[in-house]
Amino acid sequence: MKTNIRKGDTVHIRTGRDLGRKGKVLQVLSTKGKVVVEGMNIRKKHVKAKRAQEKGQTVEQPTPFDISNVQLFCEKCSRAVRIGITREGGKRARVCKKCNTAL
Ligand SMILES: [Zn+2]
């Protein structure tokens, strides 16, 4: 699946309990069309103790979002925006469709 979202981008969450929040993209799973966003969509996973004396642990893991449920955030517009692509100087670049700033 093609996406304009990249690792390190700030995205706006459009679904679930993190609706309206923004976070940094940690990972793009392009084959699955999903992204992992730092601190968002956290699922607590219980890890069982391996030995009787050990305690079980709760590990917090971010669950990936569908790419359609996140949108790139433009700092200048301070809102989630649609992305346009320019080919200025023969190089593909992403721009904010609203203010035309390179993202
Ligand atoms: Zn903008």
Short mmCIF file of C-alpha atoms and ligand atoms in Angstrom, two decimals:
data_model
loop_
_atom_site.label_atom_id
_atom_site.label_comp_id
_atom_site.label_asym_id
_atom_site.label_seq_id
_atom_site.Cartn_x
_atom_site.Cartn_y
_atom_site.Cartn_z
CA MET A 1 0.00 0.00 0.00
CA LYS A 2 1.32 3.42 -0.93
CA THR A 3 1.54 6.04 1.73
CA ASN A 4 3.02 9.46 2.18
CA ILE A 5 3.50 8.92 5.88
CA ARG A 6 7.08 8.33 6.99
CA LYS A 7 8.83 7.31 10.12
CA GLY A 8 9.39 10.35 12.35
CA ASP A 9 6.34 12.23 11.07
CA THR A 10 3.88 13.82 13.43
CA VAL A 11 0.41 12.52 12.75
CA HIS A 12 -3.06 13.30 13.97
CA ILE A 13 -5.18 10.37 15.14
CA ARG A 14 -8.63 10.17 13.59
CA THR A 15 -10.11 7.22 15.39
CA GLY A 16 -10.57 5.38 18.68
CA ARG A 17 -9.80 6.55 22.16
CA ASP A 18 -6.83 8.63 21.01
CA LEU A 19 -9.02 10.62 18.60
CA GLY A 20 -7.72 14.14 18.14
CA ARG A 21 -4.33 13.48 19.69
CA LYS A 22 -1.09 13.66 17.83
CA GLY A 23 2.04 11.61 18.03
CA LYS A 24 5.22 10.61 16.33
CA VAL A 25 5.34 7.76 13.83
CA LEU A 26 7.67 5.05 15.11
CA GLN A 27 7.19 2.57 12.32
CA VAL A 28 5.48 2.31 8.96
CA LEU A 29 4.21 -1.15 8.05
CA SER A 30 3.69 -0.40 4.39
CA THR A 31 2.78 -3.94 3.37
CA LYS A 32 -0.04 -3.97 5.91
CA GLY A 33 -0.97 -0.33 5.40
CA LYS A 34 -0.46 0.44 9.04
CA VAL A 35 1.58 2.78 11.20
CA VAL A 36 2.75 2.58 14.80
CA VAL A 37 2.43 5.88 16.64
CA GLU A 38 4.36 6.60 19.82
CA GLY A 39 2.20 6.37 22.94
CA MET A 40 -1.02 5.87 20.98
CA ASN A 41 -3.43 2.96 20.94
CA ILE A 42 -1.59 1.34 23.80
CA ARG A 43 -2.60 -2.18 24.58
CA LYS A 44 -1.59 -3.80 27.81
CA LYS A 45 -0.26 -7.23 27.28
CA HIS A 46 0.15 -9.57 30.16
CA VAL A 47 3.30 -11.64 30.12
CA LYS A 48 3.08 -14.74 32.21
CA ALA A 49 5.73 -15.65 34.71
CA LYS A 50 8.10 -18.27 33.40
CA ARG A 51 8.91 -19.60 36.82
CA ALA A 52 6.77 -19.93 39.90
CA GLN A 53 8.82 -17.41 41.89
CA GLU A 54 8.61 -14.79 39.17
CA LYS A 55 5.87 -12.24 38.86
CA GLY A 56 3.89 -11.83 35.69
CA GLN A 57 4.44 -8.52 33.93
CA THR A 58 2.26 -6.12 32.08
CA VAL A 59 3.91 -4.79 28.95
CA GLU A 60 2.47 -1.80 27.15
CA GLN A 61 2.54 -2.13 23.41
CA PRO A 62 1.32 0.33 20.80
CA THR A 63 -1.15 -1.26 18.41
CA PRO A 64 -0.71 -0.16 14.79
CA PHE A 65 -3.26 2.16 13.21
CA ASP A 66 -4.66 1.84 9.75
CA ILE A 67 -2.99 4.48 7.59
CA SER A 68 -6.46 5.80 6.72
CA ASN A 69 -6.98 6.61 10.40
CA VAL A 70 -4.02 8.94 10.74
CA GLN A 71 -3.32 12.19 8.97
CA LEU A 72 -0.12 14.17 8.65
CA PHE A 73 0.02 17.16 10.96
CA CYS A 74 1.18 20.55 9.69
CA GLU A 75 2.90 22.61 12.39
CA LYS A 76 2.30 25.83 10.51
CA CYS A 77 -1.44 25.27 10.16
CA SER A 78 -1.45 23.51 13.56
CA ARG A 79 -3.94 21.02 12.20
CA ALA A 80 -4.11 17.76 10.32
CA VAL A 81 -3.82 18.41 6.61
CA ARG A 82 -3.93 16.69 3.27
CA ILE A 83 -0.64 16.14 1.55
CA GLY A 84 0.26 17.23 -1.93
CA ILE A 85 3.28 16.08 -3.90
CA THR A 86 5.50 18.40 -5.89
CA ARG A 87 8.34 17.55 -8.20
CA GLU A 88 10.26 20.75 -7.92
CA GLY A 89 13.84 20.31 -9.09
CA GLY A 90 13.05 16.75 -10.13
CA LYS A 91 12.73 15.67 -6.54
CA ARG A 92 9.54 14.39 -5.00
CA ALA A 93 8.54 16.43 -2.01
CA ARG A 94 5.52 16.51 0.24
CA VAL A 95 3.72 19.78 0.80
CA CYS A 96 0.81 20.83 2.93
CA LYS A 97 -2.17 21.32 0.61
CA LYS A 98 -3.34 24.22 2.71
CA CYS A 99 -0.28 26.40 3.21
CA ASN A 100 2.10 24.81 0.67
CA THR A 101 4.87 24.36 3.23
CA ALA A 102 7.16 21.42 2.60
CA LEU A 103 6.52 18.72 5.15
ZN ZN B 1 0.02 23.78 6.45
#
